[in-house]
Tab-separated table of C-alpha atoms in Angstrom:
chain	number	residue	atom	x	y	z
A	1404	MET	CA	47.874	-22.222	31.141
A	1405	ALA	CA	50.838	-20.438	29.579
A	1406	THR	CA	50.086	-17.086	31.283
A	1407	GLN	CA	47.998	-17.472	34.392
A	1408	ARG	CA	46.234	-14.658	36.228
A	1409	ASP	CA	46.161	-14.654	39.991
A	1410	TYR	CA	43.181	-16.816	41.087
A	1411	TYR	CA	42.249	-14.365	43.847
A	1412	GLU	CA	42.174	-11.559	41.278
A	1413	VAL	CA	40.065	-13.687	38.932
A	1414	LEU	CA	37.390	-14.110	41.634
A	1415	GLY	CA	37.788	-10.552	42.895
A	1416	ILE	CA	38.583	-11.564	46.486
A	1417	THR	CA	41.414	-11.060	48.959
A	1418	ARG	CA	43.900	-13.747	49.954
A	1419	SER	CA	42.272	-13.921	53.399
A	1420	ALA	CA	38.798	-14.635	51.966
A	1421	SER	CA	36.780	-17.305	53.733
A	1422	ASP	CA	35.352	-20.388	52.044
A	1423	GLU	CA	31.904	-18.771	52.043
A	1424	GLU	CA	33.255	-15.610	50.402
A	1425	ILE	CA	34.993	-17.714	47.750
A	1426	LYS	CA	31.789	-19.608	46.992
A	1427	LYS	CA	29.715	-16.404	46.872
A	1428	ALA	CA	32.162	-14.685	44.503
A	1429	PHE	CA	32.233	-17.754	42.239
A	1430	ARG	CA	28.452	-18.046	42.029
A	1431	LYS	CA	28.113	-14.394	41.063
A	1432	LEU	CA	30.777	-14.498	38.344
A	1433	ALA	CA	29.673	-17.870	37.000
A	1434	PHE	CA	26.169	-16.570	36.352
A	1435	GLN	CA	27.581	-13.395	34.798
A	1436	TYR	CA	29.893	-15.120	32.315
A	1437	HIS	CA	28.030	-18.332	31.534
A	1438	PRO	CA	27.814	-18.524	27.701
A	1439	ASP	CA	24.066	-19.137	27.877
A	1440	HIS	CA	23.667	-15.660	29.378
A	1441	ASN	CA	26.687	-13.806	28.013
A	1442	ARG	CA	27.139	-13.774	24.214
A	1443	GLU	CA	30.492	-11.962	24.230
A	1444	ALA	CA	33.274	-13.782	22.383
A	1445	CYS	CA	35.460	-14.050	25.478
A	1446	ALA	CA	32.693	-15.250	27.819
A	1447	GLU	CA	33.508	-18.968	27.573
A	1448	GLU	CA	37.220	-18.447	28.258
A	1449	LYS	CA	36.360	-16.160	31.154
A	1450	PHE	CA	33.934	-18.727	32.551
A	1451	LYS	CA	36.603	-21.428	32.258
A	1452	GLU	CA	39.105	-19.258	34.111
A	1453	ILE	CA	36.598	-18.552	36.901
A	1454	ASN	CA	35.891	-22.248	37.362
A	1455	GLU	CA	39.583	-23.106	37.409
A	1456	ALA	CA	40.179	-20.526	40.123
A	1457	TYR	CA	37.276	-21.839	42.196
A	1458	VAL	CA	38.314	-25.494	41.910
A	1459	VAL	CA	41.730	-24.594	43.325
A	1460	LEU	CA	40.756	-22.068	46.004
A	1461	SER	CA	37.763	-24.049	47.304
A	1462	ASP	CA	40.022	-27.010	48.191
A	1463	SER	CA	42.178	-26.380	51.260
A	1464	GLU	CA	45.127	-28.478	50.048
A	1465	LYS	CA	45.130	-27.040	46.521
A	1466	ARG	CA	44.729	-23.531	47.902
A	1467	SER	CA	47.672	-24.030	50.287
A	1468	ALA	CA	49.856	-25.311	47.461
A	1469	TYR	CA	48.782	-22.396	45.254
A	1470	ASP	CA	49.575	-19.867	48.010
A	1471	ARG	CA	53.045	-21.416	48.384
A	1472	PHE	CA	54.035	-22.022	44.762
A	1473	GLY	CA	51.772	-19.674	42.772
A	1474	GLN	CA	51.239	-22.192	39.967
A	1475	VAL	CA	49.194	-25.348	40.388
A	1476	GLY	CA	51.544	-27.272	38.145
A	1477	SER	CA	54.556	-26.369	40.288
A	1478	ALA	CA	53.115	-28.324	43.208
A	1479	GLY	CA	52.284	-31.336	41.107
A	1480	GLY	CA	48.752	-30.157	40.418
A	1481	ARG	CA	46.978	-31.566	37.393
A	1482	GLY	CA	45.464	-28.386	36.022
A	1483	PHE	CA	41.832	-27.571	35.294
A	1484	GLU	CA	40.887	-30.838	33.585
A	1485	GLY	CA	42.080	-32.892	36.538
A	1486	TYR	CA	39.987	-31.487	39.373
A	1487	GLY	CA	36.960	-33.713	39.282
A	1488	PHE	CA	35.512	-32.680	35.896
A	1489	GLY	CA	35.840	-34.078	32.413
A	1490	GLY	CA	35.951	-30.562	30.921
A	1491	ILE	CA	34.106	-27.277	30.600
A	1492	GLY	CA	30.957	-29.016	29.329
A	1493	ASP	CA	30.637	-30.989	32.568
A	1494	ILE	CA	30.756	-27.795	34.604
A	1495	PHE	CA	28.029	-26.290	32.441
A	1496	ASP	CA	25.875	-29.352	33.118
A	1497	ALA	CA	26.555	-29.365	36.848
A	1498	PHE	CA	25.871	-25.681	37.249
A	1499	PHE	CA	22.740	-25.420	35.118
A	1500	SER	CA	21.159	-28.861	35.526
A	1501	GLY	CA	17.422	-28.700	36.089
A	1502	MET	CA	17.069	-25.511	34.039
A	1503	SER	CA	15.901	-27.331	30.920
A	1504	ASN	CA	13.582	-25.395	28.605
A	1505	THR	CA	11.913	-28.567	27.376
A	1506	ALA	CA	8.170	-27.897	27.259
A	1507	GLU	CA	5.745	-30.440	28.594
A	1508	ARG	CA	3.424	-32.104	26.138
A	1509	ALA	CA	0.743	-29.473	25.613
A	1510	PRO	CA	-1.634	-28.346	22.848
A	1511	GLN	CA	0.201	-26.398	20.171
A	1512	ARG	CA	-1.583	-23.895	17.896
A	1513	GLY	CA	-1.205	-24.490	14.161
A	1514	ALA	CA	0.827	-22.208	11.922
A	1515	ASP	CA	-0.753	-19.277	10.067
A	1516	LEU	CA	-0.948	-19.300	6.262
A	1517	ARG	CA	-0.779	-16.442	3.753
A	1518	TYR	CA	-2.451	-16.264	0.358
A	1519	GLU	CA	-1.984	-13.436	-2.172
A	1520	ILE	CA	-4.751	-12.508	-4.609
A	1521	THR	CA	-4.949	-9.835	-7.345
A	1522	ILE	CA	-8.309	-8.369	-8.391
A	1523	PRO	CA	-9.415	-5.677	-10.903
A	1524	LEU	CA	-10.405	-2.204	-9.724
A	1525	GLU	CA	-14.112	-2.896	-10.344
A	1526	GLU	CA	-14.095	-5.789	-7.862
A	1527	ALA	CA	-12.196	-3.703	-5.323
A	1528	VAL	CA	-14.846	-0.973	-5.592
A	1529	PHE	CA	-17.967	-3.132	-5.501
A	1530	GLY	CA	-16.671	-6.159	-3.584
A	1531	CYS	CA	-16.760	-9.731	-4.856
A	1532	GLU	CA	-16.736	-13.392	-3.905
A	1533	LYS	CA	-13.829	-15.624	-4.835
A	1534	GLU	CA	-12.951	-19.274	-4.458
A	1535	ILE	CA	-9.316	-19.900	-3.664
A	1536	GLU	CA	-7.339	-23.128	-3.411
A	1537	ILE	CA	-4.789	-23.683	-0.646
A	1538	ARG	CA	-2.591	-26.572	0.480
A	1539	ARG	CA	-2.500	-27.038	4.248
A	1540	THR	CA	-1.967	-29.590	7.014
A	1541	GLU	CA	-5.199	-30.912	8.491
A	1542	MET	CA	-6.202	-33.479	11.080
A	1543	CYS	CA	-5.984	-36.946	9.568
A	1544	SER	CA	-9.330	-37.933	8.066
A	1545	VAL	CA	-8.821	-41.604	8.983
A	1546	CYS	CA	-7.546	-41.578	12.561
A	1547	GLN	CA	-8.969	-38.153	13.530
A	1548	GLY	CA	-5.637	-37.016	14.872
A	1549	THR	CA	-4.826	-39.977	17.150
A	1550	GLY	CA	-2.105	-41.356	14.875
A	1551	CYS	CA	-3.455	-44.891	15.413
A	1552	GLN	CA	-5.320	-47.204	13.145
A	1553	PRO	CA	-9.095	-46.966	13.745
A	1554	GLY	CA	-10.086	-49.208	16.631
A	1555	SER	CA	-6.769	-48.830	18.476
A	1556	GLN	CA	-5.466	-46.257	20.941
A	1557	PRO	CA	-1.974	-44.987	21.789
A	1558	GLY	CA	-0.411	-46.296	24.980
A	1559	ARG	CA	1.367	-44.404	27.720
A	1560	CYS	CA	5.153	-44.329	27.427
A	1561	PRO	CA	6.554	-46.459	30.283
A	1562	THR	CA	9.865	-44.592	30.344
A	1563	CYS	CA	8.436	-41.147	31.175
A	1564	ASN	CA	5.038	-42.342	32.434
A	1565	GLY	CA	3.264	-40.213	29.841
A	1566	THR	CA	4.898	-36.881	30.753
A	1567	GLY	CA	7.248	-36.707	27.762
A	1568	GLN	CA	10.137	-35.849	30.116
A	1569	VAL	CA	12.694	-37.752	32.138
A	1570	ARG	CA	13.870	-36.281	35.449
A	1571	ARG	CA	17.209	-37.298	36.904
A	1572	SER	CA	18.785	-36.228	40.186
A	1573	GLN	CA	22.393	-35.070	40.001
A	1574	GLN	CA	24.852	-33.984	42.688
A	1575	SER	CA	27.201	-31.092	41.864
A	1576	LEU	CA	29.368	-28.448	43.493
A	1577	PHE	CA	26.243	-26.456	44.296
A	1578	GLY	CA	24.215	-29.253	45.788
A	1579	ARG	CA	21.532	-31.524	44.402
A	1580	PHE	CA	19.964	-30.600	41.061
A	1581	ILE	CA	17.149	-32.107	39.011
A	1582	ASN	CA	18.023	-32.544	35.338
A	1583	VAL	CA	14.947	-32.592	33.062
A	1584	THR	CA	15.344	-33.926	29.515
A	1585	THR	CA	13.011	-34.935	26.695
A	1586	CYS	CA	12.159	-38.609	26.767
A	1587	ASP	CA	14.224	-40.290	24.048
A	1588	ARG	CA	11.741	-43.145	23.678
A	1589	CYS	CA	8.571	-41.181	22.874
A	1590	HIS	CA	10.422	-38.004	21.803
A	1591	GLY	CA	8.441	-35.868	24.256
A	1592	ASP	CA	4.993	-37.028	23.130
A	1593	GLY	CA	4.278	-39.127	26.208
A	1594	ARG	CA	2.580	-41.778	24.074
A	1595	LEU	CA	3.679	-44.800	22.111
A	1596	ILE	CA	1.741	-45.912	19.040
A	1597	ALA	CA	1.869	-49.659	18.496
A	1598	ASN	CA	-0.406	-49.670	15.418
A	1599	PRO	CA	0.162	-46.434	13.465
A	1600	CYS	CA	-2.418	-45.090	11.014
A	1601	THR	CA	-1.556	-46.025	7.440
A	1602	GLN	CA	-2.966	-42.744	6.110
A	1603	CYS	CA	-0.808	-40.346	8.137
A	1604	ARG	CA	1.905	-42.821	9.256
A	1605	GLY	CA	1.190	-42.096	12.892
A	1606	GLN	CA	1.527	-38.317	12.620
A	1607	GLY	CA	-2.166	-37.578	13.176
A	1608	ARG	CA	-2.086	-34.972	10.392
A	1609	GLU	CA	-2.025	-34.998	6.598
A	1610	ARG	CA	-1.574	-32.563	3.713
A	1611	GLN	CA	-4.737	-31.611	1.848
A	1612	VAL	CA	-5.733	-29.212	-0.935
A	1613	ARG	CA	-8.842	-27.236	0.034
A	1614	LYS	CA	-11.090	-24.806	-1.833
A	1615	ILE	CA	-12.290	-21.934	0.330
A	1616	ALA	CA	-14.894	-19.315	-0.564
A	1617	ILE	CA	-13.969	-15.783	0.480
A	1618	LYS	CA	-15.998	-12.585	0.380
A	1619	ILE	CA	-14.011	-9.433	-0.395
A	1620	PRO	CA	-15.779	-6.303	0.915
A	1621	PRO	CA	-16.205	-3.094	-1.145
A	1622	GLY	CA	-13.424	-0.535	-0.778
A	1623	VAL	CA	-10.333	-2.736	-0.418
A	1624	ASP	CA	-7.046	-1.385	-1.745
A	1625	ASN	CA	-3.499	-2.534	-2.435
A	1626	GLY	CA	-2.122	-4.063	0.749
A	1627	SER	CA	-5.522	-4.729	2.335
A	1628	GLN	CA	-5.497	-7.889	4.415
A	1629	MET	CA	-8.267	-10.232	5.452
A	1630	ARG	CA	-8.066	-12.798	8.253
A	1631	LEU	CA	-9.961	-16.076	8.102
A	1632	THR	CA	-9.856	-17.493	11.609
A	1633	GLY	CA	-9.131	-21.214	11.893
A	1634	GLU	CA	-8.356	-21.737	8.191
A	1635	GLY	CA	-4.593	-22.210	8.670
A	1636	GLU	CA	-2.533	-25.267	9.557
A	1637	ALA	CA	-3.942	-27.803	12.019
A	1638	GLY	CA	-2.635	-27.712	15.586
A	1639	THR	CA	-0.936	-30.547	17.424
A	1640	HIS	CA	-1.940	-32.364	20.607
A	1641	GLY	CA	-5.439	-30.935	20.324
A	1642	GLY	CA	-4.296	-27.368	19.699
A	1643	SER	CA	-6.417	-24.937	17.676
A	1644	PRO	CA	-5.681	-24.374	13.966
A	1645	GLY	CA	-3.903	-21.271	12.752
A	1646	ASN	CA	-5.415	-18.478	10.669
A	1647	LEU	CA	-5.397	-17.794	6.938
A	1648	TYR	CA	-4.410	-14.264	5.885
A	1649	ILE	CA	-5.502	-13.000	2.459
A	1650	LEU	CA	-3.265	-10.233	1.062
A	1651	ILE	CA	-5.016	-8.233	-1.671
A	1652	SER	CA	-3.487	-6.431	-4.659
A	1653	VAL	CA	-5.524	-4.292	-7.082
A	1654	ARG	CA	-4.635	-4.089	-10.778
A	1655	ASP	CA	-4.246	-0.705	-12.498
A	1656	HIS	CA	-7.267	0.479	-14.526
A	1657	HIS	CA	-7.055	1.740	-18.116
A	1658	LEU	CA	-9.292	4.765	-17.419
A	1659	PHE	CA	-9.154	5.606	-13.732
A	1660	GLN	CA	-6.422	6.209	-11.192
A	1661	ARG	CA	-7.129	5.799	-7.500
A	1662	GLU	CA	-6.149	8.284	-4.798
A	1663	GLY	CA	-7.459	7.073	-1.479
A	1664	ASP	CA	-11.192	6.648	-1.985
A	1665	ASP	CA	-11.340	9.073	-4.942
A	1666	LEU	CA	-11.022	8.114	-8.600
A	1667	ILE	CA	-9.188	10.369	-11.074
A	1668	TYR	CA	-10.226	10.624	-14.727
A	1669	GLU	CA	-8.622	12.744	-17.468
A	1670	LEU	CA	-11.235	14.216	-19.841
A	1671	PRO	CA	-9.911	15.184	-23.304
A	1672	LEU	CA	-11.489	18.361	-24.836
A	1673	ASN	CA	-10.804	20.108	-28.123
A	1674	PHE	CA	-10.355	23.864	-28.422
A	1675	ALA	CA	-13.966	24.468	-29.420
A	1676	GLN	CA	-15.399	22.471	-26.490
A	1677	ALA	CA	-13.151	24.274	-24.032
A	1678	ALA	CA	-13.871	27.734	-25.475
A	1679	LEU	CA	-17.605	27.430	-26.201
A	1680	GLY	CA	-18.638	24.887	-23.602
A	1681	ASP	CA	-20.305	21.529	-24.173
A	1682	GLU	CA	-22.105	18.628	-22.556
A	1683	VAL	CA	-20.266	15.320	-22.716
A	1684	GLY	CA	-20.917	11.744	-21.665
A	1685	LEU	CA	-18.573	10.654	-18.911
A	1686	PRO	CA	-17.712	7.043	-17.987
A	1687	THR	CA	-17.904	5.918	-14.361
A	1688	LEU	CA	-17.609	2.467	-12.816
A	1689	SER	CA	-21.349	2.472	-12.154
A	1690	GLY	CA	-22.379	3.653	-15.643
A	1691	PRO	CA	-22.135	6.818	-17.805
A	1692	VAL	CA	-23.184	10.274	-16.571
A	1693	ASN	CA	-23.481	13.624	-18.362
A	1694	LEU	CA	-21.102	16.461	-17.527
A	1695	LYS	CA	-21.598	20.105	-18.543
A	1696	ILE	CA	-18.419	21.855	-19.645
A	1697	PRO	CA	-18.698	25.625	-19.046
A	1698	PRO	CA	-17.379	28.054	-21.706
A	1699	GLY	CA	-13.769	29.105	-21.209
A	1700	THR	CA	-12.673	25.881	-19.490
A	1701	GLN	CA	-8.901	25.898	-19.064
A	1702	PHE	CA	-6.403	23.060	-19.165
A	1703	GLY	CA	-6.197	21.375	-15.742
A	1704	HIS	CA	-9.620	22.539	-14.576
A	1705	THR	CA	-11.167	19.909	-12.308
A	1706	PHE	CA	-14.752	18.795	-11.772
A	1707	ARG	CA	-15.830	16.755	-8.754
A	1708	ILE	CA	-18.699	14.279	-9.144
A	1709	LYS	CA	-19.938	13.267	-5.714
A	1710	GLY	CA	-20.331	9.613	-4.773
A	1711	LYS	CA	-18.777	8.122	-7.901
A	1712	GLY	CA	-15.556	7.005	-6.260
A	1713	VAL	CA	-14.671	4.087	-3.969
A	1714	PRO	CA	-16.769	3.074	-0.919
A	1715	HIS	CA	-15.157	3.807	2.434
A	1716	LEU	CA	-13.943	0.450	3.739
A	1717	GLY	CA	-15.686	-0.598	6.926
A	1718	HIS	CA	-18.115	2.322	7.186
A	1719	GLY	CA	-20.670	4.212	5.122
A	1720	GLY	CA	-20.072	6.780	2.436
A	1721	GLN	CA	-18.176	6.832	-0.811
A	1722	GLY	CA	-15.403	8.820	-2.432
A	1723	ASP	CA	-15.770	11.078	-5.480
A	1724	LEU	CA	-14.826	10.996	-9.154
A	1725	ILE	CA	-12.459	13.853	-9.933
A	1726	VAL	CA	-12.400	14.820	-13.620
A	1727	THR	CA	-9.426	16.805	-14.936
A	1728	ALA	CA	-9.793	18.664	-18.240
A	1729	THR	CA	-7.025	18.237	-20.816
A	1730	ILE	CA	-6.976	20.278	-24.051
A	1731	VAL	CA	-6.168	18.230	-27.156
A	1732	THR	CA	-4.479	20.027	-30.011
A	1733	PRO	CA	-5.733	18.723	-33.399
A	1734	GLN	CA	-2.961	17.257	-35.530
A	1735	PRO	CA	-2.612	17.359	-38.429
A	1736	LEU	CA	-4.898	20.179	-39.689
A	1737	ASN	CA	-6.492	19.992	-43.120
A	1738	LYS	CA	-6.567	23.056	-45.353
A	1739	GLU	CA	-10.027	24.195	-44.266
A	1740	GLN	CA	-9.220	23.823	-40.568
A	1741	ARG	CA	-5.944	25.642	-40.942
A	1742	LYS	CA	-7.672	28.520	-42.732
A	1743	LEU	CA	-10.281	28.797	-39.995
A	1744	PHE	CA	-7.626	28.822	-37.289
A	1745	GLU	CA	-5.677	31.511	-39.156
A	1746	GLU	CA	-8.766	33.702	-39.362
A	1747	LEU	CA	-9.512	33.058	-35.683
A	1748	SER	CA	-5.938	33.857	-34.729
A	1749	LYS	CA	-6.256	37.352	-36.182
A	1750	THR	CA	-9.121	38.099	-33.810
A	1751	LEU	CA	-7.564	36.690	-30.639
A	1752	GLU	CA	-5.362	38.625	-28.272
A	1753	ARG	CA	-1.957	37.086	-27.872
A	1754	PRO	CA	-1.258	36.346	-24.179
A	1755	GLN	CA	1.979	37.866	-22.929
A	1756	PRO	CA	4.113	35.990	-20.391
A	1757	SER	CA	4.493	37.821	-17.086
A	1758	THR	CA	8.043	38.651	-16.021
A	1759	ASP	CA	7.475	40.519	-12.736
A	1760	ASN	CA	6.672	39.122	-9.309
A	1761	ASP	CA	3.126	40.481	-9.411
A	1762	GLY	CA	2.508	38.686	-12.655
A	1763	LYS	CA	3.747	35.412	-11.169
A	1764	SER	CA	1.483	35.830	-8.191
A	1765	ARG	CA	-1.529	36.381	-10.413
A	1766	LEU	CA	-0.638	33.341	-12.544
A	1767	PHE	CA	-0.290	30.971	-9.617
A	1768	GLY	CA	-3.434	32.420	-8.101
A	1769	LYS	CA	-5.382	31.426	-11.201
A	1770	PHE	CA	-4.173	27.816	-10.960
A	1771	LYS	CA	-5.198	27.613	-7.304
A	1772	LYS	CA	-8.748	28.745	-8.128
A	1773	LYS	CA	-9.396	26.328	-11.000
A	1774	SER	CA	-11.150	23.580	-9.043
A	1775	SER	CA	-14.941	23.585	-8.886
A	1776	GLY	CA	-17.450	20.983	-7.661
A	1777	ILE	CA	-20.600	19.622	-9.237
A	1778	SER	CA	-22.907	16.836	-8.148
A	1779	GLY	CA	-23.497	13.748	-10.233
A	1780	ASP	CA	-26.176	11.126	-10.246
């Protein structure tokens, strides 16, 4: 190394440290800076430096030479790569052998699937049944998941004896370790198939297109999600299938807007209907109803018709239909209409805009008191 730190400083020990203290300090630092545990950019270089210090100080001859000359190279030392290891990778293997995360052959649950569907507001309100088509992985229909041609069975892998793993004993600086790796002959399956199924090519699974009937309950909304248990991808090694998730979107309606479980409808009225009152037919999703318009109805006045909204999802009850009055100004006016409006205008008091705080309070108070409720069929 071009610039070499003191090996005792690297391990955090004194020059009189015993062999046991050297080993203890090395173990602690090696675990701390091993790149599998420490993701800092300098961790690998630090780990290499720690190992180099240990290789020198744990050997009595190398330690004596280091104490005399300060640099391993000055005493004819060979440096880090020469002390019994082929490189930093070998030290990783020696230190962490037997800590393999290879899983034993075990049932694996299949993956979940997601399907998006868009429905009109009417179907969201009343519920509906749909048939959807999905592509998924299923157990092979010919071999029933064995991967073998019918009439044959897979054999046990002789290399791993059916475990899917190979265990090897290895001696290192820290003693004897067991190194566990995936069997390279059966690729971790533990079985060998001499006569693979021609349908699935020995995989035990195949891609299929399936039609599935689903029942959408009343009251769903944008973003509602349904789970169909076991309708996802097939599992492996006898594992259970995944689930199918249905994500629902609801199209906008040309008459109604939805707010929670209430429906909003804008009712157009002319001046005469608003001033004199009227009875009008009102559309709802369950059929028309009659609505009485009281005389003097103002723009923005709301009427609430109970039970004509959206069912509460998952429990009883239903939202309301909220009707908002809008005043439509006739345009254009014919001569007779214009004359009538001119005569009417002479008899009406012209409203004056309020400019004081009291006037503003009265105006906003009127808007707050507009809403009234009526019951519908």
